[in-house]
Amino acid sequence: MNYRKMGSLPWEVSALGFGCMRLPTKGLLHRVDERKATEILRYGIDRGINYVDTAWFYHFGQSEEVLGRALKDGYREKVHLATKLPMVLVRGADGFDKYLDEQLRRLRTDYLDLYLFHMLNTAQFEKLQRFELMGKMENARKQGKIRYVGFSFHDTLPVFRKIIDFYRWDMTLMQYNYMDTAIQATTDGLEYAHSKGIAAVIMEPLKGGQLAKPPAEAMQVINGAPVRRTPADWALQFLWNRPAVACVLSGMGSRRMVEENCASAEASGIGSLTADENRVIDELAAIYRRKILVPCTACGYCMPCPAGVDIPQNFAYLNYKSIGADSGFKSRLIQMFITRNYRRLAKSCEVGKKQNNGRASLCTKCGACLSKCPQKIMIPQQLERVKAVFEKGKSVRTI
Ligand code: SF4
Ligand code: SF4
């Protein structure tokens, strides 16, 4: 494993961090498969991963519980453990201690290496100040419950700069990948955090897995590149190439993913990409920007939908349809499978067996999901496009 500077902190972080929002699941209810999750977490740590990230909401609370048990038998001491205060649930200053103590219990630990304010945006940042939560964070630090302080971020560059300037943070968790250089905190935000000695940990390096499944046009670019890499490896190397990046989080759900990502991390380095390799990444980014119709990262924050719409799955199908909309037999076959899967999704809801697994047309436009989406996607409108393609037979090129 390669290790990198963690901002101004007195320890080095593994280039690859283990994100615990996409652990392996089983059954219709998608409960975390604890045996598999424990196995891959420990395998990753044995390969040198020393940074593990979770949050109150991940897997509807199971992520922290499962992680707490997986880190027994000496694994807790091998990692820097990070979790996040669920800002959207905090209703007053006393919420801070309530959630922190419960998270320490779930994680079976006396202290967190990093505690983050989760999903800071304009509204949550205002709440942080109104409830004077920085003081709470300082107290928890004095009590030894927290070692370092950070925030995860979903808003625009001006808000990011304001938050960075507000406090002497130890780290920030920000969305960044070769497609998102100009949205969210942007490249300027990444560099700004770095200039202040704040460690930047990266989330969504593969944009919810989309950069690992390229359209045919992008595969041609990858196949003609001067170096052989998988699509995911291109996306990860883009990040590790930058000195401002401390650690790249990957939400890994299988041993194969852990193996591949560890191998990528071991072959990474600051400034290691050549000009030709950077040109390949620029070309891939341009192709993806043309193809992806909805910038959904499948984070699941909008779920559950009271009407039973599986929001991220609907957007995934629409994007797959658009990404695969090239000519050729293979592409037509893939299109057929996507449409069949959408119909199965619809059917499973019609028979009433899976309330939270339903088609776009179940949306009642109640708007409950809108404020929860960190990507600011106009979910009901975008679901109309899903409906047009999968239920009315429109082409993705015309919606
Ligand atoms: S607007 Fe539609 S998708 Fe969003 S929560 Fe309401 S019913 Fe669900
Ligand atoms: S629609 Fe938004 S909140 Fe829902 S899964 Fe996609 S990115 Fe996340």
Tab-separated table of C-alpha atoms and ligand atoms in Angstrom:
chain	number	residue	atom	x	y	z
A	1	MET	CA	0.000	0.000	0.000
A	2	ASN	CA	1.154	3.561	-0.653
A	3	TYR	CA	0.757	6.128	2.108
A	4	ARG	CA	0.304	9.877	1.739
A	5	LYS	CA	0.353	13.004	3.835
A	6	MET	CA	-2.922	13.507	5.714
A	7	GLY	CA	-2.918	17.312	5.531
A	8	SER	CA	-1.202	18.619	8.674
A	9	LEU	CA	-1.913	15.548	10.792
A	10	PRO	CA	0.999	13.639	12.315
A	11	TRP	CA	0.287	10.369	10.521
A	12	GLU	CA	0.151	9.120	6.972
A	13	VAL	CA	-2.987	7.771	5.402
A	14	SER	CA	-3.312	4.892	2.964
A	15	ALA	CA	-3.920	6.126	-0.593
A	16	LEU	CA	-7.097	4.025	-0.547
A	17	GLY	CA	-9.693	4.339	2.220
A	18	PHE	CA	-12.538	1.908	2.905
A	19	GLY	CA	-15.955	3.574	2.538
A	20	CYS	CA	-18.692	1.627	4.322
A	21	MET	CA	-21.770	2.868	2.446
A	22	ARG	CA	-21.852	0.049	-0.126
A	23	LEU	CA	-21.075	-3.058	1.910
A	24	PRO	CA	-22.216	-6.432	0.524
A	25	THR	CA	-25.909	-7.075	1.151
A	26	LYS	CA	-28.248	-10.043	0.974
A	27	GLY	CA	-31.964	-10.780	0.644
A	28	LEU	CA	-34.868	-8.692	-0.594
A	29	LEU	CA	-34.432	-6.143	2.182
A	30	HIS	CA	-30.758	-5.602	1.308
A	31	ARG	CA	-29.502	-6.186	4.825
A	32	VAL	CA	-25.725	-6.049	5.184
A	33	ASP	CA	-24.178	-9.481	4.731
A	34	GLU	CA	-22.110	-9.285	7.900
A	35	ARG	CA	-19.932	-12.311	7.226
A	36	LYS	CA	-18.887	-11.048	3.792
A	37	ALA	CA	-18.573	-7.433	4.972
A	38	THR	CA	-16.286	-8.461	7.837
A	39	GLU	CA	-14.189	-10.608	5.546
A	40	ILE	CA	-13.586	-7.886	2.943
A	41	LEU	CA	-13.013	-5.154	5.532
A	42	ARG	CA	-10.386	-7.224	7.301
A	43	TYR	CA	-8.844	-8.256	3.990
A	44	GLY	CA	-8.531	-4.573	3.011
A	45	ILE	CA	-6.937	-3.702	6.340
A	46	ASP	CA	-4.534	-6.636	6.004
A	47	ARG	CA	-3.567	-5.213	2.576
A	48	GLY	CA	-2.637	-1.914	4.283
A	49	ILE	CA	-5.804	0.227	4.283
A	50	ASN	CA	-5.630	2.349	7.443
A	51	TYR	CA	-8.617	4.676	6.948
A	52	VAL	CA	-12.214	3.518	7.371
A	53	ASP	CA	-15.193	5.821	6.897
A	54	THR	CA	-18.823	5.332	7.835
A	55	ALA	CA	-21.847	7.428	8.841
A	56	TRP	CA	-25.034	7.269	10.902
A	57	PHE	CA	-27.199	6.790	7.812
A	58	TYR	CA	-25.215	4.220	5.855
A	59	HIS	CA	-27.212	1.036	5.342
A	60	PHE	CA	-29.902	2.583	7.563
A	61	GLY	CA	-27.640	2.389	10.623
A	62	GLN	CA	-26.307	-1.114	10.037
A	63	SER	CA	-22.973	0.115	8.663
A	64	GLU	CA	-21.756	1.470	12.027
A	65	GLU	CA	-23.034	-1.589	13.912
A	66	VAL	CA	-21.426	-4.089	11.512
A	67	LEU	CA	-18.199	-2.102	11.363
A	68	GLY	CA	-17.991	-2.012	15.166
A	69	ARG	CA	-18.087	-5.812	15.257
A	70	ALA	CA	-15.788	-6.221	12.231
A	71	LEU	CA	-13.098	-4.126	13.933
A	72	LYS	CA	-12.838	-6.471	16.923
A	73	ASP	CA	-9.846	-8.822	17.313
A	74	GLY	CA	-7.284	-6.015	17.067
A	75	TYR	CA	-8.508	-4.420	13.812
A	76	ARG	CA	-9.722	-1.224	15.514
A	77	GLU	CA	-6.151	-0.353	16.490
A	78	LYS	CA	-4.953	-0.763	12.889
A	79	VAL	CA	-7.183	1.949	11.418
A	80	HIS	CA	-8.110	5.609	11.667
A	81	LEU	CA	-11.865	5.480	12.125
A	82	ALA	CA	-14.165	8.242	10.881
A	83	THR	CA	-17.893	8.719	11.217
A	84	LYS	CA	-20.262	11.678	10.902
A	85	LEU	CA	-22.766	13.627	12.945
A	86	PRO	CA	-26.127	13.318	11.110
A	87	MET	CA	-26.691	17.071	10.761
A	88	VAL	CA	-30.144	16.764	9.212
A	89	LEU	CA	-31.394	14.997	12.366
A	90	VAL	CA	-29.867	17.445	14.859
A	91	ARG	CA	-32.615	19.642	16.330
A	92	GLY	CA	-30.601	21.422	19.031
A	93	ALA	CA	-27.200	21.608	20.727
A	94	ASP	CA	-27.926	18.536	22.878
A	95	GLY	CA	-28.270	16.428	19.711
A	96	PHE	CA	-24.503	16.462	19.369
A	97	ASP	CA	-23.737	14.371	22.473
A	98	LYS	CA	-26.746	12.140	21.938
A	99	TYR	CA	-25.625	11.062	18.459
A	100	LEU	CA	-21.917	10.929	19.254
A	101	ASP	CA	-22.420	8.672	22.283
A	102	GLU	CA	-24.702	6.369	20.323
A	103	GLN	CA	-22.204	6.195	17.473
A	104	LEU	CA	-19.381	5.301	19.874
A	105	ARG	CA	-21.620	2.536	21.232
A	106	ARG	CA	-22.479	1.248	17.753
A	107	LEU	CA	-18.815	1.297	16.746
A	108	ARG	CA	-17.712	-0.345	20.038
A	109	THR	CA	-14.955	2.180	20.586
A	110	ASP	CA	-14.034	4.870	23.154
A	111	TYR	CA	-12.883	7.389	20.582
A	112	LEU	CA	-13.145	8.395	16.936
A	113	ASP	CA	-10.046	9.392	15.037
A	114	LEU	CA	-12.151	11.784	12.972
A	115	TYR	CA	-15.638	13.129	13.561
A	116	LEU	CA	-17.261	14.974	10.680
A	117	PHE	CA	-20.273	17.199	10.324
A	118	HIS	CA	-22.192	15.250	7.696
A	119	MET	CA	-23.302	16.861	4.419
A	120	LEU	CA	-22.598	20.502	5.155
A	121	ASN	CA	-24.351	22.844	2.779
A	122	THR	CA	-25.692	26.361	3.299
A	123	ALA	CA	-28.594	25.222	5.502
A	124	GLN	CA	-26.621	22.769	7.639
A	125	PHE	CA	-23.737	25.218	8.041
A	126	GLU	CA	-26.195	27.794	9.335
A	127	LYS	CA	-27.514	25.206	11.801
A	128	LEU	CA	-23.979	24.363	12.943
A	129	GLN	CA	-23.459	28.015	13.843
A	130	ARG	CA	-26.918	28.530	15.370
A	131	PHE	CA	-26.518	25.581	17.750
A	132	GLU	CA	-22.824	26.421	18.416
A	133	LEU	CA	-21.813	22.888	17.526
A	134	MET	CA	-18.142	23.790	17.144
A	135	GLY	CA	-18.033	24.268	20.930
A	136	LYS	CA	-19.586	20.816	21.358
A	137	MET	CA	-16.964	19.370	19.026
A	138	GLU	CA	-14.171	21.038	21.046
A	139	ASN	CA	-15.590	19.638	24.305
A	140	ALA	CA	-15.771	16.139	22.863
A	141	ARG	CA	-12.169	16.526	21.772
A	142	LYS	CA	-11.123	17.563	25.300
A	143	GLN	CA	-12.964	14.530	26.702
A	144	GLY	CA	-10.954	12.267	24.382
A	145	LYS	CA	-13.984	11.083	22.417
A	146	ILE	CA	-12.697	12.669	19.198
A	147	ARG	CA	-9.173	13.232	17.941
A	148	TYR	CA	-9.661	15.286	14.779
A	149	VAL	CA	-12.448	17.331	13.259
A	150	GLY	CA	-13.781	17.587	9.718
A	151	PHE	CA	-16.843	17.978	7.537
A	152	SER	CA	-18.295	16.354	4.469
A	153	PHE	CA	-19.521	18.728	1.845
A	154	HIS	CA	-22.253	19.049	-0.790
A	155	ASP	CA	-22.779	22.538	-2.129
A	156	THR	CA	-20.962	25.062	-4.308
A	157	LEU	CA	-17.443	26.535	-4.231
A	158	PRO	CA	-18.337	29.844	-2.460
A	159	VAL	CA	-20.000	27.894	0.374
A	160	PHE	CA	-17.014	25.554	0.569
A	161	ARG	CA	-14.582	28.453	0.924
A	162	LYS	CA	-16.758	30.027	3.610
A	163	ILE	CA	-16.790	26.796	5.633
A	164	ILE	CA	-13.045	26.250	5.187
A	165	ASP	CA	-12.366	29.776	6.486
A	166	PHE	CA	-14.701	29.328	9.457
A	167	TYR	CA	-12.504	26.974	11.527
A	168	ARG	CA	-9.099	25.314	11.607
A	169	TRP	CA	-10.340	22.004	10.244
A	170	ASP	CA	-8.225	18.874	10.142
A	171	MET	CA	-9.884	17.376	7.097
A	172	THR	CA	-12.687	17.651	4.580
A	173	LEU	CA	-14.519	14.893	2.723
A	174	MET	CA	-15.458	16.127	-0.740
A	175	GLN	CA	-16.924	14.722	-3.931
A	176	TYR	CA	-14.378	14.758	-6.718
A	177	ASN	CA	-13.622	12.726	-9.831
A	178	TYR	CA	-12.613	13.452	-13.416
A	179	MET	CA	-16.175	14.406	-14.316
A	180	ASP	CA	-16.856	16.614	-11.304
A	181	THR	CA	-13.934	19.024	-11.502
A	182	ALA	CA	-16.270	21.998	-12.015
A	183	ILE	CA	-19.192	21.117	-9.726
A	184	GLN	CA	-19.538	20.820	-5.917
A	185	ALA	CA	-16.311	22.060	-4.256
A	186	THR	CA	-14.511	21.910	-7.670
A	187	THR	CA	-10.762	21.712	-8.335
A	188	ASP	CA	-10.367	25.222	-6.895
A	189	GLY	CA	-11.910	24.078	-3.614
A	190	LEU	CA	-9.630	21.052	-3.463
A	191	GLU	CA	-6.572	23.248	-3.980
A	192	TYR	CA	-7.846	25.792	-1.461
A	193	ALA	CA	-8.196	23.158	1.282
A	194	HIS	CA	-4.720	21.875	0.448
A	195	SER	CA	-3.234	25.374	0.645
A	196	LYS	CA	-4.547	25.612	4.219
A	197	GLY	CA	-3.019	22.271	5.249
A	198	ILE	CA	-6.429	20.585	5.432
A	199	ALA	CA	-6.485	16.947	4.348
A	200	ALA	CA	-8.852	16.321	1.437
A	201	VAL	CA	-10.398	12.865	1.455
A	202	ILE	CA	-12.269	12.110	-1.754
A	203	MET	CA	-15.688	10.491	-2.043
A	204	GLU	CA	-17.481	9.375	-5.221
A	205	PRO	CA	-14.195	8.755	-7.105
A	206	LEU	CA	-16.113	6.601	-9.621
A	207	LYS	CA	-19.269	8.724	-9.577
A	208	GLY	CA	-21.388	6.015	-7.987
A	209	GLY	CA	-19.722	3.306	-10.097
A	210	GLN	CA	-20.558	4.970	-13.421
A	211	LEU	CA	-16.918	5.594	-14.341
A	212	ALA	CA	-16.235	1.878	-13.962
A	213	LYS	CA	-18.782	0.997	-16.660
A	214	PRO	CA	-17.882	3.080	-19.691
A	215	PRO	CA	-19.875	3.403	-22.893
A	216	ALA	CA	-18.475	1.773	-26.040
A	217	GLU	CA	-17.032	5.083	-27.251
A	218	ALA	CA	-15.045	5.481	-24.024
A	219	MET	CA	-13.892	1.849	-24.166
A	220	GLN	CA	-12.369	2.584	-27.572
A	221	VAL	CA	-10.351	5.395	-25.987
A	222	ILE	CA	-9.292	3.106	-23.128
A	223	ASN	CA	-8.300	0.301	-25.506
A	224	GLY	CA	-6.214	2.695	-27.594
A	225	ALA	CA	-4.481	4.293	-24.591
A	226	PRO	CA	-0.690	4.138	-24.212
A	227	VAL	CA	-1.054	2.215	-20.927
A	228	ARG	CA	-3.349	-0.737	-20.139
A	229	ARG	CA	-5.711	0.157	-17.289
A	230	THR	CA	-9.229	-0.759	-16.276
A	231	PRO	CA	-11.830	2.055	-16.465
A	232	ALA	CA	-11.874	2.278	-12.645
A	233	ASP	CA	-8.082	2.466	-12.509
A	234	TRP	CA	-8.063	5.452	-14.901
A	235	ALA	CA	-10.498	7.270	-12.621
A	236	LEU	CA	-8.528	6.469	-9.460
A	237	GLN	CA	-5.127	7.376	-10.917
A	238	PHE	CA	-6.541	10.762	-11.963
A	239	LEU	CA	-7.067	11.460	-8.241
A	240	TRP	CA	-3.848	10.029	-6.824
A	241	ASN	CA	-1.893	11.997	-9.411
A	242	ARG	CA	-2.802	15.192	-7.514
A	243	PRO	CA	-0.795	16.331	-4.474
A	244	ALA	CA	-3.913	17.960	-2.971
A	245	VAL	CA	-5.623	14.579	-2.578
A	246	ALA	CA	-4.857	12.804	0.699
A	247	CYS	CA	-6.955	9.651	0.473
A	248	VAL	CA	-9.507	8.249	-1.975
A	249	LEU	CA	-12.487	6.493	-0.428
A	250	SER	CA	-14.032	3.619	-2.260
A	251	GLY	CA	-17.308	2.011	-1.200
A	252	MET	CA	-16.251	-1.573	-1.790
A	253	GLY	CA	-18.776	-4.399	-1.836
A	254	SER	CA	-16.747	-7.437	-2.845
A	255	ARG	CA	-13.323	-8.956	-2.334
A	256	ARG	CA	-12.575	-8.513	-6.039
A	257	MET	CA	-13.170	-4.758	-5.754
A	258	VAL	CA	-10.875	-4.567	-2.733
A	259	GLU	CA	-8.177	-6.518	-4.573
A	260	GLU	CA	-8.405	-4.364	-7.704
A	261	ASN	CA	-8.491	-1.063	-5.824
A	262	CYS	CA	-5.579	-2.050	-3.556
A	263	ALA	CA	-3.551	-2.994	-6.647
A	264	SER	CA	-4.395	0.422	-8.180
A	265	ALA	CA	-3.410	2.222	-4.967
A	266	GLU	CA	-0.130	0.333	-4.815
A	267	ALA	CA	0.701	1.502	-8.362
A	268	SER	CA	-0.234	5.137	-7.706
A	269	GLY	CA	1.856	8.229	-7.144
A	270	ILE	CA	1.717	12.015	-7.173
A	271	GLY	CA	2.543	13.347	-10.636
A	272	SER	CA	2.830	9.839	-12.054
A	273	LEU	CA	0.576	10.364	-15.088
A	274	THR	CA	2.170	11.446	-18.359
A	275	ALA	CA	0.722	14.141	-20.639
A	276	ASP	CA	-0.618	11.389	-22.937
A	277	GLU	CA	-2.331	9.670	-20.016
A	278	ASN	CA	-3.893	12.941	-18.908
A	279	ARG	CA	-5.197	13.410	-22.456
A	280	VAL	CA	-6.895	9.993	-22.241
A	281	ILE	CA	-8.687	11.125	-19.069
A	282	ASP	CA	-9.782	14.390	-20.700
A	283	GLU	CA	-11.276	12.423	-23.589
A	284	LEU	CA	-13.093	10.041	-21.223
A	285	ALA	CA	-14.530	12.958	-19.256
A	286	ALA	CA	-15.825	14.598	-22.451
A	287	ILE	CA	-17.553	11.376	-23.543
A	288	TYR	CA	-19.171	10.804	-20.150
A	289	ARG	CA	-20.393	14.405	-19.955
A	290	ARG	CA	-22.247	13.886	-23.210
A	291	LYS	CA	-23.759	10.566	-22.108
A	292	ILE	CA	-24.808	10.833	-18.488
A	293	LEU	CA	-28.339	12.232	-18.315
A	294	VAL	CA	-28.815	12.412	-14.524
A	295	PRO	CA	-25.811	13.092	-12.230
A	296	CYS	CA	-27.060	10.632	-9.575
A	297	THR	CA	-24.276	9.029	-7.525
A	298	ALA	CA	-26.599	6.397	-5.973
A	299	CYS	CA	-25.846	7.727	-2.476
A	300	GLY	CA	-29.400	6.823	-1.405
A	301	TYR	CA	-29.925	9.914	0.780
A	302	CYS	CA	-33.280	10.531	-0.944
A	303	MET	CA	-34.584	7.126	0.157
A	304	PRO	CA	-36.990	5.806	1.241
A	305	CYS	CA	-39.571	7.440	-1.003
A	306	PRO	CA	-43.027	7.399	0.611
A	307	ALA	CA	-44.588	6.371	-2.717
A	308	GLY	CA	-42.213	3.440	-3.155
A	309	VAL	CA	-40.021	4.760	-5.993
A	310	ASP	CA	-36.514	3.314	-6.041
A	311	ILE	CA	-35.045	6.654	-7.070
A	312	PRO	CA	-31.349	5.757	-7.601
A	313	GLN	CA	-32.188	2.550	-9.450
A	314	ASN	CA	-34.453	4.418	-11.884
A	315	PHE	CA	-31.696	6.913	-12.632
A	316	ALA	CA	-29.124	4.138	-12.965
A	317	TYR	CA	-31.275	2.471	-15.628
A	318	LEU	CA	-31.733	5.737	-17.506
A	319	ASN	CA	-27.993	6.445	-17.474
A	320	TYR	CA	-27.138	2.884	-18.504
A	321	LYS	CA	-29.601	3.224	-21.354
A	322	SER	CA	-27.989	6.472	-22.465
A	323	ILE	CA	-24.435	5.196	-22.008
A	324	GLY	CA	-25.245	2.074	-24.006
A	325	ALA	CA	-27.106	3.887	-26.776
A	326	ASP	CA	-24.457	3.181	-29.398
A	327	SER	CA	-25.119	1.145	-32.466
A	328	GLY	CA	-24.097	-2.490	-32.690
A	329	PHE	CA	-25.431	-5.866	-31.642
A	330	LYS	CA	-23.783	-5.947	-28.205
A	331	SER	CA	-25.192	-2.541	-27.395
A	332	ARG	CA	-28.710	-3.599	-28.477
A	333	LEU	CA	-28.459	-6.679	-26.268
A	334	ILE	CA	-27.453	-4.551	-23.266
A	335	GLN	CA	-30.368	-2.206	-23.979
A	336	MET	CA	-32.743	-5.162	-23.964
A	337	PHE	CA	-31.457	-6.308	-20.549
A	338	ILE	CA	-31.811	-2.823	-19.062
A	339	THR	CA	-35.409	-2.540	-20.285
A	340	ARG	CA	-36.179	-6.026	-18.962
A	341	ASN	CA	-34.716	-5.098	-15.563
A	342	TYR	CA	-36.806	-1.931	-15.435
A	343	ARG	CA	-39.937	-3.968	-16.168
A	344	ARG	CA	-39.050	-6.380	-13.368
A	345	LEU	CA	-38.640	-3.423	-11.038
A	346	ALA	CA	-42.104	-2.249	-12.048
A	347	LYS	CA	-43.623	-5.671	-11.641
A	348	SER	CA	-42.147	-6.270	-8.204
A	349	CYS	CA	-43.887	-3.130	-7.048
A	350	GLU	CA	-47.189	-3.898	-8.741
A	351	VAL	CA	-47.495	-7.163	-6.885
A	352	GLY	CA	-46.856	-5.184	-3.704
A	353	LYS	CA	-44.009	-7.334	-2.460
A	354	LYS	CA	-41.329	-4.679	-2.339
A	355	GLN	CA	-42.637	-1.296	-1.341
A	356	ASN	CA	-39.349	0.482	-1.850
A	357	ASN	CA	-38.489	-1.061	-5.173
A	358	GLY	CA	-40.683	0.682	-7.666
A	359	ARG	CA	-40.877	2.373	-10.990
A	360	ALA	CA	-40.697	6.069	-11.838
A	361	SER	CA	-44.412	6.435	-12.503
A	362	LEU	CA	-45.220	5.782	-8.829
A	363	CYS	CA	-43.881	9.266	-8.049
A	364	THR	CA	-46.638	11.509	-6.658
A	365	LYS	CA	-44.429	14.622	-6.943
A	366	CYS	CA	-44.710	15.182	-3.180
A	367	GLY	CA	-41.239	16.766	-3.206
A	368	ALA	CA	-40.068	15.039	0.007
A	369	CYS	CA	-36.874	13.868	-1.676
A	370	LEU	CA	-35.791	17.209	-3.122
A	371	SER	CA	-34.018	18.761	-0.141
A	372	LYS	CA	-32.215	15.481	0.611
A	373	CYS	CA	-30.326	15.202	-2.670
A	374	PRO	CA	-26.737	16.502	-2.392
A	375	GLN	CA	-26.530	16.720	-6.197
A	376	LYS	CA	-29.576	19.024	-6.290
A	377	ILE	CA	-31.282	16.795	-8.854
A	378	MET	CA	-34.861	17.770	-9.676
A	379	ILE	CA	-35.939	14.216	-8.920
A	380	PRO	CA	-39.645	14.303	-9.950
A	381	GLN	CA	-38.814	15.930	-13.311
A	382	GLN	CA	-36.013	13.485	-13.988
A	383	LEU	CA	-38.306	10.579	-13.117
A	384	GLU	CA	-40.607	11.851	-15.871
A	385	ARG	CA	-37.746	11.249	-18.310
A	386	VAL	CA	-37.288	7.728	-16.950
A	387	LYS	CA	-40.991	7.144	-17.451
A	388	ALA	CA	-40.863	8.518	-21.008
A	389	VAL	CA	-38.083	6.113	-21.959
A	390	PHE	CA	-39.130	2.949	-20.163
A	391	GLU	CA	-42.902	3.236	-20.122
A	392	LYS	CA	-43.649	5.279	-23.242
A	393	GLY	CA	-40.895	3.910	-25.467
A	394	LYS	CA	-39.228	7.288	-26.200
A	395	SER	CA	-35.592	7.322	-27.268
A	396	VAL	CA	-32.987	8.612	-24.781
A	397	ARG	CA	-31.832	10.942	-27.545
A	398	THR	CA	-35.162	12.769	-27.647
A	399	ILE	CA	-36.126	13.235	-23.995
B	1	SF4	S1	-41.291	13.498	-5.223
B	1	SF4	FE1	-41.680	11.464	-6.048
B	1	SF4	S2	-39.737	10.387	-5.832
B	1	SF4	FE2	-39.631	12.195	-4.495
B	1	SF4	S3	-40.301	11.419	-2.473
B	1	SF4	FE3	-42.123	12.257	-3.512
B	1	SF4	S4	-43.033	10.498	-4.542
B	1	SF4	FE4	-40.935	9.919	-4.001
B	2	SF4	S1	-31.130	11.205	-6.504
B	2	SF4	FE1	-29.672	12.398	-5.288
B	2	SF4	S2	-29.976	11.690	-3.161
B	2	SF4	FE2	-30.967	10.197	-4.504
B	2	SF4	S3	-29.426	8.610	-4.799
B	2	SF4	FE3	-29.218	10.057	-6.512
B	2	SF4	S4	-27.659	11.554	-5.868
B	2	SF4	FE4	-28.327	10.446	-4.020
